[in-house]
Coordinates of N, CA and C in Angstrom, one line a residue:
M1 N -40.2 110.0 -14.6 CA -41.6 109.6 -14.7 C -42.1 110.6 -15.6
N2 N -43.4 109.9 -16.3 CA -44.1 110.7 -17.2 C -44.7 111.7 -16.3
T3 N -44.7 113.1 -17.1 CA -45.4 114.3 -16.5 C -47.0 114.4 -17.1
E4 N -47.3 113.9 -18.2 CA -48.5 114.0 -18.8 C -49.7 113.7 -17.8
N5 N -49.5 112.9 -16.5 CA -50.7 112.5 -15.8 C -50.4 113.3 -14.3
A6 N -49.6 114.3 -14.4 CA -49.6 115.0 -13.2 C -50.8 115.7 -12.7
G7 N -51.2 115.5 -11.3 CA -52.5 116.2 -10.9 C -53.6 115.3 -11.3
T8 N -53.5 114.2 -11.7 CA -54.5 113.2 -11.9 C -54.4 112.2 -10.7
P9 N -55.7 111.2 -10.7 CA -55.4 110.0 -9.8 C -54.2 109.1 -10.1
V10 N -53.9 108.9 -11.3 CA -52.8 108.4 -11.9 C -51.5 108.8 -11.4
G11 N -51.5 110.3 -12.0 CA -50.3 111.0 -11.4 C -50.1 110.8 -10.2
R12 N -50.9 111.0 -9.2 CA -50.6 110.8 -7.8 C -50.1 109.3 -7.4
L13 N -50.8 108.4 -8.1 CA -50.4 107.1 -7.7 C -48.9 106.7 -8.2
L14 N -48.5 107.4 -9.4 CA -47.1 107.3 -9.7 C -46.3 108.1 -8.9
A15 N -46.7 109.2 -8.4 CA -45.7 109.8 -7.5 C -45.6 109.0 -6.0
Y16 N -46.6 108.4 -5.7 CA -46.5 107.5 -4.5 C -45.5 106.6 -4.7
L17 N -45.5 105.8 -5.8 CA -44.8 104.6 -6.1 C -43.3 105.2 -6.2
K18 N -43.1 106.4 -6.8 CA -41.7 106.9 -7.1 C -41.1 107.2 -5.5
S19 N -41.8 107.5 -4.6 CA -41.1 108.0 -3.5 C -41.2 106.9 -2.7
K20 N -41.3 105.6 -3.0 CA -41.2 104.3 -2.2 C -39.8 103.8 -2.7
M21 N -39.4 104.1 -3.5 CA -37.8 103.7 -4.3 C -36.8 104.6 -4.0
Q22 N -35.5 104.2 -3.6 CA -34.6 105.1 -3.2 C -33.7 105.3 -4.5
T23 N -34.2 104.6 -5.6 CA -33.5 105.1 -7.0 C -34.7 105.4 -7.9
E24 N -34.3 106.0 -9.0 CA -35.3 106.0 -10.0 C -36.0 105.2 -10.5
L25 N -37.2 104.9 -10.8 CA -37.9 104.1 -11.5 C -37.6 104.2 -12.9
T26 N -37.4 103.1 -13.4 CA -36.8 103.0 -15.1 C -37.8 103.6 -16.3
A27 N -37.3 104.1 -17.1 CA -38.4 104.3 -18.3 C -39.3 103.0 -18.6
A28 N -38.6 101.7 -18.7 CA -39.5 100.8 -18.9 C -40.3 100.4 -18.0
F29 N -40.1 100.8 -16.6 CA -41.4 100.6 -15.8 C -42.4 101.8 -16.1
S30 N -42.0 103.0 -16.1 CA -43.0 104.0 -16.7 C -43.8 103.6 -17.9
A31 N -43.0 103.1 -19.0 CA -43.9 102.6 -20.0 C -44.7 101.4 -20.0
G32 N -44.3 100.5 -19.0 CA -45.1 99.4 -18.7 C -46.5 99.6 -18.0
I33 N -46.1 100.3 -17.1 CA -47.3 100.4 -16.0 C -48.4 101.5 -16.3
I34 N -48.2 102.6 -17.2 CA -49.1 103.6 -17.2 C -50.1 103.1 -18.2
P35 N -50.1 102.2 -19.1 CA -51.2 101.8 -19.7 C -52.4 101.1 -19.1
M36 N -51.6 100.4 -18.1 CA -52.3 99.3 -17.1 C -53.2 100.1 -16.0
L37 N -53.1 101.6 -16.1 CA -53.8 102.3 -14.9 C -54.9 103.3 -15.3
N38 N -56.0 103.1 -14.9 CA -57.1 103.8 -15.0 C -58.0 104.2 -14.0
A39 N -58.4 105.4 -13.8 CA -59.1 106.0 -12.6 C -60.4 105.6 -12.6
D40 N -61.3 105.2 -11.5 CA -62.6 105.0 -11.7 C -63.1 105.7 -10.5
T41 N -64.4 106.2 -10.5 CA -65.5 107.0 -9.6 C -66.4 106.0 -9.1
L42 N -66.4 105.6 -7.9 CA -67.6 104.2 -7.7 C -68.9 105.1 -7.3
P43 N -69.7 104.5 -8.2 CA -71.1 105.1 -7.9 C -71.8 104.8 -6.7
K44 N -71.6 103.7 -5.9 CA -72.0 103.2 -4.9 C -70.9 102.3 -4.0
L45 N -71.1 102.1 -2.8 CA -70.2 101.3 -1.9 C -69.8 100.0 -3.0
L46 N -68.7 99.7 -2.8 CA -68.1 98.6 -3.6 C -67.4 97.5 -2.7
L47 N -68.2 96.3 -2.7 CA -67.8 95.3 -1.7 C -66.7 94.5 -2.8
L48 N -65.6 94.5 -2.3 CA -64.4 93.7 -3.1 C -64.2 92.4 -2.8
A49 N -64.2 91.8 -1.6 CA -64.2 90.5 -1.4 C -64.9 90.1 0.2
K50 N -65.2 88.8 0.1 CA -65.8 88.2 1.2 C -65.0 87.2 1.8
P51 N -65.0 86.6 3.1 CA -64.0 85.7 3.6 C -64.2 84.4 2.5
G52 N -62.9 84.0 2.2 CA -62.6 82.9 1.3 C -62.3 83.2 0.0
D53 N -62.9 84.7 -0.5 CA -62.4 85.1 -1.8 C -60.9 85.4 -1.8
I54 N -60.3 85.2 -3.1 CA -58.9 85.5 -3.2 C -58.9 86.8 -4.1
L55 N -58.8 87.9 -3.3 CA -58.7 89.2 -4.0 C -57.3 89.6 -4.9
Q56 N -57.3 89.5 -6.1 CA -56.0 89.7 -6.7 C -56.1 90.9 -7.3
T57 N -56.5 92.2 -6.7 CA -56.5 93.3 -7.4 C -56.1 94.2 -6.2
A58 N -55.1 95.2 -6.4 CA -54.8 96.2 -5.5 C -55.5 97.5 -6.0
F59 N -55.7 98.4 -5.0 CA -56.6 99.7 -5.4 C -55.7 101.0 -4.8
W60 N -55.6 101.7 -5.6 CA -54.9 102.9 -5.2 C -56.1 104.0 -4.9
L61 N -56.1 104.3 -3.4 CA -57.3 105.1 -3.0 C -56.8 106.5 -3.1
D62 N -57.3 107.3 -4.4 CA -57.2 108.5 -4.4 C -57.9 109.3 -3.7
T63 N -59.5 109.1 -3.6 CA -60.1 110.0 -2.4 C -60.9 108.8 -1.9
G64 N -61.7 108.8 -0.5 CA -62.6 108.0 -0.2 C -61.5 107.2 0.6
Y65 N -62.2 105.8 1.2 CA -61.8 105.0 2.3 C -62.1 103.4 1.9
G66 N -61.4 102.7 2.4 CA -61.8 101.3 2.3 C -61.9 101.0 3.9
R67 N -62.5 99.8 4.1 CA -62.7 98.9 5.2 C -62.8 97.6 5.3
A68 N -62.1 97.2 6.4 CA -62.1 95.4 6.6 C -63.1 95.3 7.9
Y69 N -63.9 94.3 7.4 CA -64.7 94.1 8.8 C -65.1 92.3 8.6
K70 N -65.3 91.9 9.8 CA -65.8 90.5 10.1 C -67.2 90.5 10.5
I71 N -68.2 89.4 10.1 CA -69.4 89.4 10.8 C -69.4 88.6 12.0
L72 N -69.6 89.0 13.1 CA -69.7 88.2 14.5 C -71.0 88.0 14.9
Y73 N -71.2 87.4 16.2 CA -72.5 87.1 16.5 C -72.6 87.7 17.9
D74 N -73.4 88.1 18.6 CA -73.7 88.8 19.7 C -74.3 87.4 20.7
K75 N -74.5 87.8 22.1 CA -74.7 87.1 22.8 C -76.3 86.3 22.5
E76 N -76.9 86.9 22.0 CA -78.3 86.5 21.5 C -78.2 85.8 20.2
G77 N -77.2 85.6 19.8 CA -76.8 85.0 18.3 C -77.2 86.0 17.1
L78 N -77.2 87.0 17.3 CA -77.7 88.2 16.3 C -76.1 88.8 15.6
P79 N -76.2 88.7 14.3 CA -74.8 89.3 13.6 C -74.9 90.6 13.9
F80 N -73.3 91.1 13.8 CA -73.0 92.6 13.7 C -71.8 92.4 12.9
E81 N -71.3 93.7 12.5 CA -70.2 93.9 11.8 C -68.9 94.5 12.8
R82 N -68.0 93.7 12.8 CA -66.9 94.3 13.7 C -65.7 94.6 12.8
T83 N -65.5 96.2 12.7 CA -64.5 96.8 11.8 C -63.1 96.1 12.4
I84 N -62.1 95.9 11.5 CA -60.9 95.4 12.0 C -59.7 96.5 11.3
D85 N -60.0 97.3 10.5 CA -59.2 98.0 9.5 C -59.9 99.2 8.7
F86 N -59.3 100.2 8.8 CA -59.8 101.2 7.7 C -58.4 101.6 6.7
F87 N -58.7 101.9 5.7 CA -57.8 102.3 4.6 C -57.7 103.7 4.1
K88 N -57.0 104.7 4.4 CA -57.2 105.9 4.0 C -56.6 106.3 2.6
P89 N -57.3 107.5 2.1 CA -56.5 108.0 0.9 C -55.3 108.2 0.7
G90 N -54.8 108.1 -0.3 CA -53.2 108.4 -0.6 C -52.4 107.1 -0.2
K91 N -53.2 105.7 -0.2 CA -52.4 104.6 0.2 C -52.7 103.7 -0.7
I92 N -52.2 102.3 -0.8 CA -52.6 101.4 -1.5 C -53.5 100.2 -0.9
M93 N -54.8 100.0 -1.3 CA -55.3 98.9 -0.6 C -55.2 97.6 -1.0
L94 N -54.9 96.6 -0.2 CA -54.8 95.1 -0.7 C -54.7 94.2 0.2
D95 N -55.1 93.0 -0.2 CA -54.9 91.7 0.9 C -53.8 91.3 0.5
P96 N -52.6 91.4 1.1 CA -51.2 91.0 0.6 C -51.1 89.3 0.5
T97 N -51.9 88.6 1.2 CA -51.5 87.2 1.2 C -52.5 86.6 -0.3
A98 N -53.5 87.0 -0.2 CA -54.2 86.8 -1.6 C -53.7 87.4 -2.8
F99 N -53.0 88.7 -2.6 CA -52.6 89.4 -4.2 C -51.2 88.5 -4.3
F100 N -50.4 88.4 -3.4 CA -49.1 87.6 -3.7 C -49.0 86.2 -3.6
E101 N -49.9 85.7 -2.7 CA -49.6 84.4 -2.5 C -50.8 83.3 -2.9
G102 N -51.9 84.2 -3.2 CA -53.2 83.5 -3.7 C -53.7 82.7 -3.1
Q103 N -53.6 83.1 -1.6 CA -54.5 82.6 -0.3 C -55.8 83.2 -0.3
P104 N -56.7 82.5 0.4 CA -58.3 83.3 0.7 C -58.0 84.1 1.8
G105 N -58.8 85.2 1.5 CA -58.9 86.1 2.6 C -59.9 85.5 3.7
N106 N -60.0 86.3 5.0 CA -60.7 85.9 6.0 C -61.6 87.0 6.5
C107 N -61.9 88.1 5.6 CA -62.7 89.2 6.2 C -63.5 89.7 5.0
Y108 N -64.3 90.8 5.2 CA -64.9 91.4 4.0 C -64.2 92.7 3.9
L109 N -64.2 93.3 2.6 CA -63.3 94.2 2.0 C -64.4 95.0 1.2
E110 N -64.3 96.6 1.5 CA -64.9 97.3 0.8 C -64.6 99.0 0.8
I111 N -65.0 99.4 -0.2 CA -64.6 101.0 -0.6 C -65.8 101.7 -0.7
T112 N -65.7 102.6 -0.2 CA -67.0 103.7 0.1 C -67.4 104.1 -1.5
K113 N -68.5 104.6 -1.0 CA -69.7 105.4 -2.4 C -68.5 106.8 -2.9
D114 N -68.3 106.8 -3.9 CA -68.0 108.2 -4.5 C -66.3 108.2 -4.3
A115 N -65.6 107.1 -4.0 CA -64.3 107.0 -4.0 C -63.7 107.1 -5.2
V116 N -62.6 107.8 -5.6 CA -61.9 107.7 -6.8 C -60.7 106.6 -6.7
I117 N -60.6 105.3 -7.5 CA -59.7 104.3 -7.4 C -58.8 104.3 -8.7
V118 N -58.0 103.6 -8.4 CA -57.0 103.1 -9.3 C -56.8 101.8 -9.3
P119 N -57.3 100.8 -9.9 CA -57.1 99.4 -9.8 C -55.8 98.8 -10.4
F120 N -55.2 97.8 -9.8 CA -53.7 97.2 -10.5 C -54.0 95.8 -10.4
T121 N -54.0 94.9 -11.1 CA -54.4 93.4 -11.1 C -53.0 92.7 -10.8
R122 N -53.2 91.3 -10.1 CA -51.9 90.6 -10.1 C -51.5 90.3 -11.3
E123 N -52.4 90.1 -12.4 CA -51.9 89.8 -13.8 C -51.1 90.9 -14.5
N124 N -51.4 91.9 -14.1 CA -50.6 93.1 -14.9 C -49.4 93.2 -13.9
F125 N -49.5 92.8 -12.6 CA -48.3 93.0 -11.9 C -47.1 91.9 -12.5
N126 N -47.5 90.9 -12.6 CA -46.7 89.7 -13.4 C -46.2 90.2 -14.6
L127 N -47.2 91.0 -15.5 CA -46.6 91.5 -16.9 C -45.6 92.5 -16.6
L128 N -45.6 93.3 -15.8 CA -44.8 94.4 -15.6 C -43.5 93.9 -15.1
Q129 N -43.5 92.8 -14.3 CA -42.2 92.2 -14.1 C -41.1 91.7 -15.1
L130 N -41.8 91.3 -16.2 CA -41.0 91.1 -17.5 C -40.1 92.0 -17.7
S131 N -40.7 93.4 -17.8 CA -40.0 94.5 -18.3 C -39.6 95.3 -17.6
A132 N -39.8 95.3 -16.4 CA -39.2 96.1 -15.2 C -39.1 95.3 -14.1
P133 N -37.9 94.5 -13.7 CA -37.5 93.6 -12.6 C -37.6 94.6 -11.3
E134 N -37.5 95.8 -11.3 CA -37.7 96.5 -10.0 C -39.2 96.6 -9.4
A135 N -40.0 96.2 -10.3 CA -41.5 96.1 -9.6 C -41.6 95.2 -8.3
L136 N -40.5 94.2 -8.2 CA -40.7 93.3 -7.1 C -40.3 93.9 -5.9
T137 N -39.3 95.0 -6.1 CA -38.5 95.4 -5.2 C -39.6 96.8 -4.6
L138 N -40.3 97.4 -5.5 CA -41.1 98.2 -5.1 C -42.4 97.7 -4.4
A139 N -42.7 96.9 -4.7 CA -43.8 95.9 -4.2 C -43.6 95.6 -2.5
N140 N -42.4 95.3 -2.4 CA -41.7 94.9 -1.1 C -41.6 96.1 -0.3
N141 N -41.5 97.4 -0.7 CA -41.3 98.6 -0.1 C -42.7 98.9 0.1
I142 N -43.7 98.6 -0.6 CA -45.1 99.1 -0.2 C -45.7 98.2 0.7
L143 N -45.2 96.7 0.7 CA -45.6 96.2 1.6 C -45.2 96.5 3.3
A144 N -43.8 97.0 3.0 CA -43.3 97.5 4.3 C -43.8 99.0 5.1
D145 N -44.3 99.7 4.1 CA -44.9 100.8 4.3 C -46.2 100.4 4.8
G146 N -47.1 99.5 4.5 CA -48.3 98.9 5.1 C -48.2 98.6 6.4
Q147 N -47.0 97.4 6.7 CA -46.7 97.1 8.0 C -46.3 98.2 9.1
K148 N -45.8 99.1 8.3 CA -45.5 100.4 9.3 C -46.9 101.2 9.8
D149 N -47.6 101.4 8.7 CA -48.8 101.7 8.8 C -49.6 101.0 10.0
G150 N -49.7 99.7 10.0 CA -50.3 98.6 10.7 C -49.6 98.7 12.3
Q151 N -48.5 99.0 12.4 CA -47.9 99.2 13.7 C -48.5 100.6 14.5
E152 N -48.4 101.5 13.8 CA -49.0 102.8 14.2 C -50.4 102.5 14.6
K153 N -51.1 102.0 13.9 CA -52.6 101.7 14.2 C -52.6 101.0 15.6
M154 N -51.8 99.8 15.7 CA -51.8 99.0 16.7 C -51.4 99.8 17.9
E155 N -50.4 100.8 17.9 CA -50.0 101.6 19.0 C -51.1 102.5 19.5
M156 N -51.9 102.8 18.4 CA -52.9 103.8 18.6 C -54.1 103.2 19.3
L157 N -54.7 101.9 19.1 CA -55.5 101.2 19.9 C -55.0 100.9 21.4
K158 N -53.8 101.2 21.6 CA -53.4 100.9 22.9 C -53.7 102.0 23.9
L159 N -54.0 103.1 23.1 CA -53.9 104.5 24.0 C -55.3 104.3 25.0
P160 N -55.2 105.5 26.0 CA -56.5 105.6 26.7 C -57.6 106.2 25.7
A161 N -58.8 106.0 26.1 CA -60.0 106.2 25.2 C -59.7 107.4 24.3
K162 N -59.8 108.6 25.2 CA -59.7 110.0 24.6 C -58.6 110.2 23.6
A163 N -57.2 109.6 23.8 CA -56.2 109.8 23.2 C -56.3 109.1 21.9
C164 N -56.9 107.8 22.1 CA -57.0 106.9 20.9 C -57.9 107.7 19.8
Y165 N -59.0 108.3 20.3 CA -59.8 108.8 19.4 C -59.2 110.0 18.8
E166 N -58.4 110.6 19.4 CA -57.6 111.9 18.7 C -56.6 111.2 17.9
A167 N -55.9 110.4 18.2 CA -54.9 109.8 17.4 C -55.6 109.0 16.1
F168 N -56.7 108.3 16.3 CA -57.6 107.9 15.2 C -57.8 109.1 14.1
K169 N -58.3 110.4 14.7 CA -58.6 111.0 13.7 C -57.2 111.8 12.9
G170 N -56.3 111.9 13.5 CA -54.7 112.2 13.4 C -54.4 111.1 12.1
I171 N -54.5 110.0 12.3 CA -53.9 109.1 11.2 C -55.0 108.9 10.1
F172 N -56.2 108.7 10.3 CA -57.4 109.0 9.0 C -57.9 110.1 8.7
G173 N -57.8 111.2 9.3 CA -58.3 112.4 9.1 C -59.8 112.7 9.4
Q174 N -60.2 113.6 9.8 CA -61.7 113.9 10.2 C -62.4 113.4 9.1
G175 N -62.1 113.5 7.9 CA -63.1 113.3 6.8 C -63.6 111.8 6.8
I176 N -63.1 111.0 7.7 CA -63.6 109.5 7.8 C -64.8 109.4 8.2
E177 N -65.0 110.2 9.1 CA -66.4 110.2 9.9 C -67.6 110.8 9.0
Q178 N -67.2 111.3 7.6 CA -68.3 111.6 7.0 C -68.6 110.3 5.7
Y179 N -67.8 109.2 5.8 CA -67.8 108.4 5.2 C -68.6 106.8 5.7
F180 N -68.4 106.8 7.2 CA -68.8 105.6 7.7 C -69.6 106.0 9.0
P181 N -70.7 105.0 9.4 CA -71.5 105.2 10.4 C -70.8 105.3 11.7
Q182 N -71.2 105.8 12.9 CA -70.6 105.8 14.1 C -70.2 104.4 14.8
K183 N -71.1 103.5 14.4 CA -70.8 102.0 14.9 C -69.7 101.6 14.2
H184 N -69.4 101.7 12.8 CA -68.1 101.1 12.3 C -67.0 101.7 13.2
I185 N -67.0 103.0 13.2 CA -65.8 103.5 13.7 C -65.5 103.3 15.1
A186 N -66.8 103.0 16.0 CA -66.6 102.8 17.4 C -66.4 101.4 17.4
S187 N -66.7 100.4 16.3 CA -66.3 99.0 16.6 C -65.0 98.7 16.5
Y188 N -64.4 99.6 15.9 CA -62.6 99.4 15.3 C -62.1 99.7 16.5
L189 N -62.5 101.1 17.1 CA -61.8 101.3 18.6 C -62.1 100.6 19.8
G190 N -63.0 99.9 19.5 CA -63.5 99.0 20.7 C -64.2 99.6 21.8
F191 N -65.2 100.7 21.0 CA -66.1 101.5 22.0 C -67.5 101.0 21.6
S192 N -68.4 101.4 22.5 CA -69.8 101.4 22.1 C -70.1 102.8 21.3
R193 N -71.4 102.7 20.7 CA -71.4 104.1 20.0 C -71.9 105.0 21.0
E194 N -72.3 104.6 21.9 CA -72.8 105.8 22.8 C -71.6 106.2 23.5
Y195 N -70.6 105.5 24.1 CA -69.4 106.0 24.4 C -68.4 107.1 23.4
L196 N -68.5 106.5 22.2 CA -67.9 107.4 21.0 C -68.5 108.7 20.9
N197 N -69.7 108.7 21.0 CA -70.6 109.9 21.0 C -70.4 110.9 22.1
G198 N -70.3 110.3 23.2 CA -69.6 111.0 24.4 C -68.5 111.6 24.3
L199 N -67.5 111.1 23.6 CA -66.2 111.4 23.5 C -66.2 112.7 22.7
K200 N -67.0 112.4 21.5 CA -67.3 113.3 20.7 C -67.7 114.7 21.0
A201 N -68.6 114.6 22.1 CA -69.3 115.6 22.8 C -68.6 116.1 23.7
G202 N -67.2 115.6 24.1 CA -66.5 116.3 25.3 C -66.9 115.8 26.5
K203 N -67.5 114.8 26.5 CA -67.8 114.2 28.1 C -67.0 113.2 28.6

């Protein structure tokens, strides 16, 4: 792998990609992908997609977090946001069915202000496969990694409340609470804000 990017967001993404392959990535892969990668720092919250959108860009989260949510309605007909997933740094955030199958998504996707990201489009993925066929195997390995993470989150949400909250911090890092209001974290965990505040206060 190219060492010029070591210590940079692009370099950390390349190291992550390398870690998902049992064999070395080819020189053709490195030569093909590096010109496609540029890091951006978000000056404000970035809304990536709404329900019905086909998001065909994947995002390496070097710092900052992503969130997936739906807008639901309470008994009085008032809208509220229900968080259905968070995405942590050091991972790739994408909507797999939109990216790989061109199918519309069913939720809102956003990335937090000040996050450092490296976008990668489906168009670039198609180009990369022409010179580096292992790109498809790598993509499948990344999807499998995401499914493993998803299973870990599902198991977390089955835990008793206090254990669930502790596991949440273990999975996402305590830093996540600096990026999102308590109501978003509470809705993901299935708690009320008041209950979450009580847990945090040790009650």
